[in-house]
C-alpha cells in the first residue's frame, strides 16, 4: 500500500500593498501618493510599502510617521538590505495622517495615509481628495489606492512632485 506524505497547507497569499502615486507632473504637489495600509503595525506594513515604491525614488533611508497613529516601533529597521531610520513625531494639524519618505540626494515624498479600518468608499473619497482626481475636466472617478506589488510598480511609475526637484535642506 502506498501512502502519501502529509503536505503542508498552501501558504496564504500576502495582502497586496494598497498604494496609489500621483501622476508625474511639472508642478510640485502637496501629496505624492496615497497609502492604505492593512493595519497600524508599522513593522509589518512599512517594508511592504517601501518595496512597492518605484526604483526612481531611490533608497528610502528616513521615514517620519505620526507617533500616535502607529504601533510601537524601533528607531531603525532593516529593509531590503539597508537601514531605514524611523522618526515618530506628533501629527501636524496641517498634515494629519501623513508619512514622509526621505531619499538622500533625490528628495522627499509625502504619502497620505488612509486609516486601515476605512471602507472602500471612504478610501476612494480620501484618495480623490488627496490626489485631486475630481478636478474639472479630469474625467476620473474616485477610486481607492489600487492593490499592487513591488513587481507591478518598480521602475514603471515615475515620481511626482517633490521627488522631481532638488531636495529641501
Short mmCIF file of C-alpha atoms in Angstrom, two decimals:
data_model
loop_
_atom_site.label_atom_id
_atom_site.label_comp_id
_atom_site.label_asym_id
_atom_site.label_seq_id
_atom_site.Cartn_x
_atom_site.Cartn_y
_atom_site.Cartn_z
CA UNK A 1 0.00 0.00 0.00
CA UNK A 2 1.32 3.42 -0.95
CA UNK A 3 0.51 6.29 1.32
CA UNK A 4 1.01 9.92 0.58
CA UNK A 5 3.03 12.01 2.92
CA UNK A 6 1.05 14.77 4.51
CA UNK A 7 1.63 18.05 2.76
CA UNK A 8 1.71 21.45 4.36
CA UNK A 9 -1.34 23.57 3.68
CA UNK A 10 -0.75 26.08 0.91
CA UNK A 11 0.58 29.37 2.15
CA UNK A 12 -1.98 32.13 2.26
CA UNK A 13 -1.21 34.92 -0.18
CA UNK A 14 0.10 38.04 1.44
CA UNK A 15 -2.18 41.07 1.23
CA UNK A 16 -1.16 43.34 -1.59
CA UNK A 17 0.10 46.83 -0.92
CA UNK A 18 -2.62 49.43 -1.47
CA UNK A 19 -0.63 52.33 -2.85
CA UNK A 20 -1.51 54.95 -5.44
CA UNK A 21 1.01 57.52 -6.59
CA UNK A 22 0.19 60.93 -8.01
CA UNK A 23 0.71 61.29 -11.74
CA UNK A 24 4.02 62.75 -12.78
CA UNK A 25 3.79 66.46 -13.46
CA UNK A 26 5.89 69.55 -13.73
CA UNK A 27 4.31 71.32 -10.76
CA UNK A 28 5.11 70.34 -7.18
CA UNK A 29 2.33 68.63 -5.24
CA UNK A 30 1.48 68.65 -1.54
CA UNK A 31 0.79 64.90 -1.64
CA UNK A 32 2.81 62.50 -3.77
CA UNK A 33 0.60 59.48 -3.22
CA UNK A 34 -1.85 57.65 -1.01
CA UNK A 35 -1.16 54.57 1.09
CA UNK A 36 -3.90 52.45 2.63
CA UNK A 37 -2.16 50.01 4.99
CA UNK A 38 -3.91 46.85 6.18
CA UNK A 39 -3.08 47.57 9.85
CA UNK A 40 -1.29 50.03 12.15
CA UNK A 41 1.59 47.59 12.64
CA UNK A 42 4.43 49.69 11.23
CA UNK A 43 6.98 46.87 11.37
CA UNK A 44 4.79 44.75 9.09
CA UNK A 45 3.29 47.37 6.80
CA UNK A 46 6.23 49.71 6.13
CA UNK A 47 8.61 47.20 4.49
CA UNK A 48 5.88 46.11 2.06
CA UNK A 49 5.08 49.69 1.11
CA UNK A 50 8.75 50.60 0.66
CA UNK A 51 9.24 47.57 -1.58
CA UNK A 52 6.36 48.71 -3.80
CA UNK A 53 7.80 52.18 -4.45
CA UNK A 54 9.26 52.93 -7.87
CA UNK A 55 13.01 52.47 -8.16
CA UNK A 56 13.29 56.06 -9.39
CA UNK A 57 12.58 57.17 -5.82
CA UNK A 58 15.90 55.66 -4.77
CA UNK A 59 16.72 54.14 -1.40
CA UNK A 60 14.42 55.49 1.27
CA UNK A 61 16.60 55.96 4.35
CA UNK A 62 14.30 58.04 6.55
CA UNK A 63 10.60 57.73 7.33
CA UNK A 64 8.60 60.08 9.55
CA UNK A 65 5.22 58.94 10.87
CA UNK A 66 2.59 60.22 13.29
CA UNK A 67 3.63 58.85 16.69
CA UNK A 68 0.06 58.42 17.93
CA UNK A 69 -1.22 56.64 14.81
CA UNK A 70 1.19 53.70 14.64
CA UNK A 71 2.17 50.80 16.86
CA UNK A 72 5.43 50.91 18.73
CA UNK A 73 8.48 50.57 16.54
CA UNK A 74 12.24 50.87 16.99
CA UNK A 75 14.15 53.91 15.79
CA UNK A 76 15.63 51.89 12.93
CA UNK A 77 14.69 48.88 10.90
CA UNK A 78 16.45 46.82 8.29
CA UNK A 79 14.52 46.83 5.00
CA UNK A 80 15.76 45.44 1.68
CA UNK A 81 19.37 45.21 2.87
CA UNK A 82 19.52 48.77 4.18
CA UNK A 83 18.85 50.64 7.39
CA UNK A 84 15.77 52.85 7.44
CA UNK A 85 15.57 55.40 10.26
CA UNK A 86 12.09 55.82 11.74
CA UNK A 87 11.11 59.18 13.16
CA UNK A 88 7.93 59.36 15.19
CA UNK A 89 6.60 62.87 15.59
CA UNK A 90 3.31 64.40 16.66
CA UNK A 91 0.94 64.85 13.75
CA UNK A 92 0.85 68.31 12.28
CA UNK A 93 -2.59 69.92 12.26
CA UNK A 94 -1.84 70.88 8.65
CA UNK A 95 -0.79 67.36 7.64
CA UNK A 96 -2.52 64.68 9.71
CA UNK A 97 -2.17 61.05 8.71
CA UNK A 98 0.91 61.54 6.60
CA UNK A 99 4.08 59.50 6.08
CA UNK A 100 7.16 61.39 4.91
CA UNK A 101 9.79 59.45 2.95
CA UNK A 102 13.34 60.75 2.52
CA UNK A 103 15.86 59.63 -0.07
CA UNK A 104 19.31 61.26 0.11
CA UNK A 105 20.08 63.27 -2.99
CA UNK A 106 16.70 62.54 -4.59
CA UNK A 107 14.18 64.28 -2.37
CA UNK A 108 11.19 63.93 -0.15
CA UNK A 109 7.82 62.34 -0.79
CA UNK A 110 4.68 62.76 1.30
CA UNK A 111 2.08 60.00 1.31
CA UNK A 112 -1.41 60.48 2.69
CA UNK A 113 -2.32 57.55 4.94
CA UNK A 114 -5.85 56.21 4.79
CA UNK A 115 -6.83 54.57 8.08
CA UNK A 116 -6.72 50.77 7.79
CA UNK A 117 -10.28 50.47 9.07
CA UNK A 118 -11.67 52.76 6.33
CA UNK A 119 -14.28 51.34 3.98
CA UNK A 120 -13.52 51.13 0.29
CA UNK A 121 -15.92 54.01 -0.35
CA UNK A 122 -14.21 56.21 2.26
CA UNK A 123 -10.79 55.27 0.88
CA UNK A 124 -11.92 56.26 -2.62
CA UNK A 125 -13.11 59.66 -1.40
CA UNK A 126 -9.94 60.31 0.59
CA UNK A 127 -7.80 59.28 -2.38
CA UNK A 128 -9.73 61.55 -4.74
CA UNK A 129 -9.38 64.48 -2.37
CA UNK A 130 -5.66 63.89 -1.76
CA UNK A 131 -4.72 63.38 -5.39
CA UNK A 132 -7.26 65.82 -6.83
CA UNK A 133 -8.81 63.11 -9.02
CA UNK A 134 -12.06 65.03 -9.31
CA UNK A 135 -10.71 68.26 -10.72
CA UNK A 136 -12.91 69.67 -13.51
CA UNK A 137 -12.25 68.01 -16.83
CA UNK A 138 -10.24 65.16 -15.36
CA UNK A 139 -12.95 62.62 -16.10
CA UNK A 140 -11.62 60.32 -13.41
CA UNK A 141 -13.85 58.54 -10.95
CA UNK A 142 -12.90 58.38 -7.31
CA UNK A 143 -11.12 55.13 -6.54
CA UNK A 144 -9.12 53.87 -3.58
CA UNK A 145 -5.45 53.02 -3.84
CA UNK A 146 -5.10 50.02 -6.08
CA UNK A 147 -3.54 46.88 -4.68
CA UNK A 148 -0.11 46.48 -6.16
CA UNK A 149 3.08 44.54 -5.70
CA UNK A 150 6.66 45.64 -5.99
CA UNK A 151 6.88 43.84 -9.34
CA UNK A 152 3.94 45.85 -10.67
CA UNK A 153 5.35 49.28 -9.89
CA UNK A 154 9.10 49.10 -9.52
CA UNK A 155 10.58 51.03 -12.39
CA UNK A 156 7.31 51.72 -14.18
CA UNK A 157 5.93 54.58 -12.13
CA UNK A 158 7.74 57.87 -12.15
CA UNK A 159 7.97 60.01 -9.06
CA UNK A 160 5.74 63.05 -8.77
CA UNK A 161 6.05 66.33 -7.00
CA UNK A 162 8.86 66.77 -4.55
CA UNK A 163 10.95 63.95 -5.95
CA UNK A 164 11.35 65.79 -9.23
CA UNK A 165 13.12 68.81 -7.81
CA UNK A 166 16.12 69.45 -5.63
CA UNK A 167 15.70 68.32 -2.04
CA UNK A 168 14.87 70.91 0.62
CA UNK A 169 17.62 71.12 3.21
#
